[in-house]
């Protein structure tokens, strides 16, 4: 997609249809997994009583397949082009939220990064994630945490993997844990987003930075937004987008939640966010939010 408003009706129409191809792709994986469970494994009732497990496996397959072409592309395009210049500024102890298959790892090889923790709740992606870390020479630096981003999951997993990482935080929570937190196409699917963004803020060290590339609800009430795109988002959600795409939501006010996350300290030191593709059914925000230093 072109981040600027497209000139033709055809381009605008494609912007409305983009999510449909992704949903169809993911749905075929889900029904294939269900079919295998019933007809190959004899688990006739699995689609009813093991829905969560089947969804996890299907989404893992979909995401592996979806991400591979992006790895092979010569130059990132569309929303993917927003990611490299941002992630290359990562430094210190990094939390990579929902890393999937690790397609972002080539951007996390800078010498300014000391340690990376990848919090990935989809266990079906872990083997691919570890393989990617090894192939990029990050095997000793990249730690896979089998958890979501919620503090009640993340902190115990981090404590088990690297107890020393929490030493300062256990003494004084204001010290934080991470210098950089990466949110790339992940806040759309976390439960209790407002609570999650507040917890992420608290886990940043003073002066720490939250790097964001997220698709958001269409700002249809603004001059650059689109009412048609907002309606399309609602239609996709009704048709099962969230079910097939790993609990992803197309209609979250992620920017609002991020700005409010620092309210306890009177706001962020700085917020540098830009909007992209506001005419489409998958508009994005990208940029950096910096926590106040002590």
Coordinates of C-alpha atoms in Angstrom, one line a residue:
X1 CA 0.0 0.0 0.0
X2 CA 1.0 3.6 -0.6
X3 CA 1.0 5.5 2.7
X4 CA -0.3 8.6 0.9
X5 CA -4.0 8.7 -0.1
X6 CA -4.3 6.8 -3.4
X7 CA -5.4 8.6 -6.5
X8 CA -7.7 6.0 -8.0
X9 CA -10.9 4.3 -6.8
X10 CA -9.2 0.9 -7.6
X11 CA -6.5 1.6 -5.1
X12 CA -9.0 2.6 -2.4
X13 CA -11.0 -0.4 -3.1
X14 CA -8.0 -2.7 -2.7
X15 CA -7.4 -1.0 0.7
X16 CA -10.8 -2.1 1.8
X17 CA -10.3 -5.7 0.6
X18 CA -6.8 -6.3 2.0
X19 CA -8.0 -8.0 5.2
X20 CA -10.3 -10.4 3.3
X21 CA -7.4 -12.2 1.7
X22 CA -5.6 -12.6 5.1
X23 CA -8.7 -13.8 6.8
X24 CA -9.4 -16.4 4.0
X25 CA -5.8 -17.6 4.2
X26 CA -6.0 -18.0 8.0
X27 CA -9.4 -19.7 7.8
X28 CA -8.2 -22.3 5.4
X29 CA -5.5 -23.3 7.9
X30 CA -8.0 -23.5 10.7
X31 CA -10.4 -25.8 8.8
X32 CA -7.4 -27.9 7.5
X33 CA -6.3 -28.4 11.1
X34 CA -9.8 -29.3 12.2
X35 CA -10.1 -31.8 9.3
X36 CA -6.8 -33.4 10.3
X37 CA -7.9 -33.8 13.9
X38 CA -11.2 -35.4 12.9
X39 CA -10.2 -37.6 9.9
X40 CA -6.5 -38.4 10.5
X41 CA -6.3 -38.5 14.3
X42 CA -9.8 -39.7 15.0
X43 CA -10.5 -36.8 17.4
X44 CA -14.1 -36.3 16.3
X45 CA -15.0 -33.8 19.0
X46 CA -11.8 -31.8 18.9
X47 CA -13.3 -28.9 17.0
X48 CA -15.8 -28.5 19.9
X49 CA -13.7 -29.3 23.0
X50 CA -10.2 -28.4 21.8
X51 CA -11.0 -25.2 19.9
X52 CA -8.3 -23.2 21.6
X53 CA -5.6 -25.8 20.8
X54 CA -6.7 -26.1 17.2
X55 CA -6.8 -22.3 16.8
X56 CA -3.3 -22.0 18.2
X57 CA -1.9 -24.7 15.8
X58 CA -3.7 -23.2 12.8
X59 CA -2.5 -19.7 13.5
X60 CA 1.0 -20.9 14.0
X61 CA 1.0 -22.5 10.6
X62 CA -0.6 -19.5 9.0
X63 CA 1.9 -17.1 10.5
X64 CA 4.9 -19.2 9.4
X65 CA 3.6 -19.3 5.9
X66 CA 2.6 -15.6 5.9
X67 CA 5.9 -14.4 7.2
X68 CA 8.3 -16.4 4.9
X69 CA 7.6 -14.4 1.7
X70 CA 8.3 -11.2 3.6
X71 CA 11.7 -12.5 4.6
X72 CA 12.5 -13.2 1.0
X73 CA 11.4 -9.9 -0.4
X74 CA 14.2 -7.6 -1.6
X75 CA 12.6 -4.5 -0.1
X76 CA 9.9 -4.2 2.4
X77 CA 6.7 -2.6 1.1
X78 CA 3.5 -1.2 2.6
X79 CA 3.3 -1.3 6.4
X80 CA 6.4 -3.6 6.5
X81 CA 8.5 -0.6 5.3
X82 CA 7.7 1.2 8.6
X83 CA 9.5 -1.4 10.7
X84 CA 13.2 -1.4 9.8
X85 CA 14.1 2.3 10.5
X86 CA 12.4 2.0 13.9
X87 CA 13.7 -1.3 15.1
X88 CA 17.3 -0.5 14.2
X89 CA 17.3 2.1 17.0
X90 CA 16.8 -0.6 19.6
X91 CA 19.3 -0.8 22.4
X92 CA 20.1 -2.3 25.8
X93 CA 17.8 -5.0 27.2
X94 CA 15.0 -5.5 24.7
X95 CA 11.5 -7.0 25.1
X96 CA 10.2 -8.3 21.7
X97 CA 6.5 -8.8 22.1
X98 CA 4.9 -11.5 20.0
X99 CA 7.9 -12.0 17.7
X100 CA 6.1 -14.8 15.8
X101 CA 8.6 -16.5 13.6
X102 CA 11.4 -14.0 14.2
X103 CA 11.2 -12.1 10.9
X104 CA 12.4 -8.9 12.7
X105 CA 15.6 -10.5 14.0
X106 CA 17.8 -9.3 11.2
X107 CA 17.0 -5.8 12.5
X108 CA 18.0 -6.6 16.1
X109 CA 21.7 -7.5 15.5
X110 CA 23.1 -4.1 16.5
X111 CA 25.9 -4.0 19.0
X112 CA 23.9 -1.6 21.2
X113 CA 21.6 -4.5 22.1
X114 CA 22.8 -6.6 25.0
X115 CA 19.9 -9.1 25.5
X116 CA 16.6 -9.8 23.8
X117 CA 13.6 -11.5 25.3
X118 CA 10.9 -12.7 22.9
X119 CA 7.5 -13.1 24.7
X120 CA 5.6 -15.5 22.4
X121 CA 2.4 -17.2 23.7
X122 CA 1.8 -19.2 20.5
X123 CA 3.9 -22.3 21.3
X124 CA 3.5 -23.5 17.7
X125 CA 5.9 -20.8 16.6
X126 CA 8.7 -21.5 19.2
X127 CA 10.7 -24.0 17.1
X128 CA 10.7 -21.6 14.1
X129 CA 11.6 -18.7 16.4
X130 CA 14.6 -20.6 17.9
X131 CA 15.7 -21.7 14.5
X132 CA 15.7 -18.1 13.3
X133 CA 17.6 -16.9 16.3
X134 CA 20.3 -19.5 15.6
X135 CA 20.5 -18.7 11.9
X136 CA 20.9 -14.9 12.6
X137 CA 23.7 -15.5 15.2
X138 CA 21.5 -14.5 18.1
X139 CA 21.2 -17.9 19.7
X140 CA 23.0 -16.8 22.9
X141 CA 21.4 -13.3 23.0
X142 CA 17.8 -14.2 22.2
X143 CA 15.6 -15.8 24.9
X144 CA 12.2 -17.2 24.0
X145 CA 9.7 -16.7 26.8
X146 CA 6.6 -19.0 26.6
X147 CA 4.1 -16.3 27.7
X148 CA 1.9 -13.4 26.8
X149 CA 2.7 -9.8 27.6
X150 CA 0.6 -9.5 30.7
X151 CA 2.8 -8.9 33.7
X152 CA 1.4 -11.9 35.6
X153 CA 2.7 -14.1 32.8
X154 CA 5.7 -12.2 31.7
X155 CA 7.5 -11.6 35.0
X156 CA 7.3 -15.3 36.2
X157 CA 8.6 -16.5 32.8
X158 CA 11.4 -13.9 32.9
X159 CA 12.3 -14.9 36.4
X160 CA 12.5 -18.5 35.5
X161 CA 14.7 -17.8 32.4
X162 CA 16.9 -15.1 33.7
X163 CA 16.5 -14.4 37.5
X164 CA 19.1 -11.7 37.5
X165 CA 17.1 -9.7 35.0
X166 CA 14.6 -8.9 37.7
X167 CA 17.1 -8.1 40.5
X168 CA 16.8 -4.3 40.3
X169 CA 13.0 -4.5 39.7
X170 CA 12.4 -6.7 42.7
X171 CA 14.2 -4.1 44.9
X172 CA 12.6 -1.1 43.3
X173 CA 9.8 -1.5 40.7
X174 CA 10.5 2.1 39.5
X175 CA 13.8 0.9 38.2
X176 CA 12.0 -1.0 35.4
X177 CA 13.4 -3.9 33.5
X178 CA 13.7 -3.1 29.8
X179 CA 15.5 -0.3 27.9
X180 CA 13.5 -1.0 24.7
X181 CA 10.1 -2.6 24.2
X182 CA 9.0 -3.5 20.7
X183 CA 5.3 -3.5 19.8
X184 CA 5.0 -4.6 16.2
X185 CA 1.5 -5.8 15.1
X186 CA 0.9 -7.2 18.5
X187 CA -1.2 -4.8 20.6
X188 CA -4.1 -5.6 18.3
X189 CA -4.4 -9.0 19.9
X190 CA -3.4 -8.7 23.6
X191 CA -6.2 -9.0 26.1
X192 CA -7.1 -6.0 28.2
X193 CA -5.1 -3.6 26.0
X194 CA -5.3 -0.6 28.3
X195 CA -4.0 -2.6 31.3
X196 CA -1.3 -4.1 29.1
X197 CA 0.0 -0.8 27.9
X198 CA 0.1 0.5 31.5
X199 CA 2.1 -2.6 32.5
X200 CA 4.5 -2.2 29.6
X201 CA 5.1 1.4 30.7
X202 CA 5.9 0.3 34.2
X203 CA 8.4 -2.3 32.9
X204 CA 10.4 0.4 31.0
X205 CA 13.4 1.7 32.7
X206 CA 13.5 5.5 33.2
X207 CA 14.4 7.0 29.8
X208 CA 13.4 3.7 28.1
X209 CA 11.7 3.7 24.7
X210 CA 8.6 2.0 23.4
X211 CA 8.9 1.4 19.6
X212 CA 5.5 1.0 17.9
X213 CA 4.2 -0.2 14.5
X214 CA 0.5 -1.1 15.0
X215 CA -2.6 -1.2 12.9
X216 CA -5.5 0.7 14.5
X217 CA -9.1 1.6 14.2
X218 CA -9.7 3.8 11.2
X219 CA -9.9 7.5 12.2
X220 CA -13.0 8.0 10.1
X221 CA -14.0 11.2 11.9
X222 CA -10.8 13.0 10.8
X223 CA -10.2 14.6 7.4
X224 CA -7.8 11.8 6.2
X225 CA -9.9 8.9 7.6
X226 CA -12.5 6.8 5.8
X227 CA -16.1 6.0 6.9
X228 CA -16.1 3.1 4.3
X229 CA -12.9 1.7 5.7
X230 CA -14.4 1.9 9.3
X231 CA -17.5 0.0 8.1
X232 CA -15.2 -2.6 6.4
X233 CA -13.4 -3.1 9.7
X234 CA -16.7 -3.8 11.5
X235 CA -17.7 -6.2 8.8
X236 CA -14.5 -8.2 9.0
X237 CA -14.8 -8.4 12.8
X238 CA -18.3 -9.7 12.5
X239 CA -17.3 -12.3 9.9
X240 CA -14.7 -13.8 12.3
X241 CA -11.4 -11.9 11.8
X242 CA -10.6 -12.2 15.5
X243 CA -11.3 -15.9 15.6
X244 CA -9.1 -16.8 12.7
X245 CA -6.3 -14.2 13.1
X246 CA -5.1 -15.0 16.6
X247 CA -7.5 -12.8 18.5
X248 CA -6.5 -9.8 16.5
X249 CA -8.8 -6.7 16.5
X250 CA -9.1 -4.3 13.7
X251 CA -10.9 -1.6 15.7
X252 CA -8.7 -0.7 18.7
X253 CA -7.7 2.8 19.6
X254 CA -4.2 1.8 20.3
X255 CA -2.8 5.3 20.1
X256 CA -5.1 6.5 22.8
X257 CA -4.2 3.6 25.1
X258 CA -0.5 4.2 24.6
X259 CA -0.8 7.9 25.4
X260 CA -2.7 7.2 28.5
X261 CA -0.3 4.5 29.7
X262 CA 2.0 7.1 31.2
X263 CA -0.7 9.1 33.0
X264 CA 0.5 7.9 36.4
X265 CA 3.7 9.9 35.9
X266 CA 2.1 12.9 34.1
X267 CA 2.6 11.6 30.6
X268 CA 5.6 10.5 28.5
X269 CA 8.7 12.5 28.1
X270 CA 8.1 12.6 24.4
X271 CA 5.6 11.0 22.0
X272 CA 6.6 10.8 18.3
X273 CA 3.9 9.0 16.4
X274 CA 2.9 9.2 12.8
X275 CA -0.2 7.9 11.0
X276 CA -0.2 5.9 7.8
X277 CA -2.8 4.4 5.3
X278 CA -5.6 6.3 7.0
X279 CA -7.8 5.7 3.9
X280 CA -7.6 1.9 4.3
X281 CA -9.2 -0.8 6.4
X282 CA -5.7 -1.3 8.0
X283 CA -4.4 2.1 9.0
X284 CA -1.2 2.2 11.0
X285 CA 0.6 4.2 13.6
X286 CA 4.4 4.1 14.0
X287 CA 6.9 5.8 16.2
X288 CA 8.6 6.2 19.6
X289 CA 7.3 6.9 23.1
X290 CA 10.0 7.8 25.6
X291 CA 9.6 7.4 29.4
X292 CA 10.7 10.3 31.6
X293 CA 14.1 9.9 33.2
X294 CA 14.5 10.1 36.9

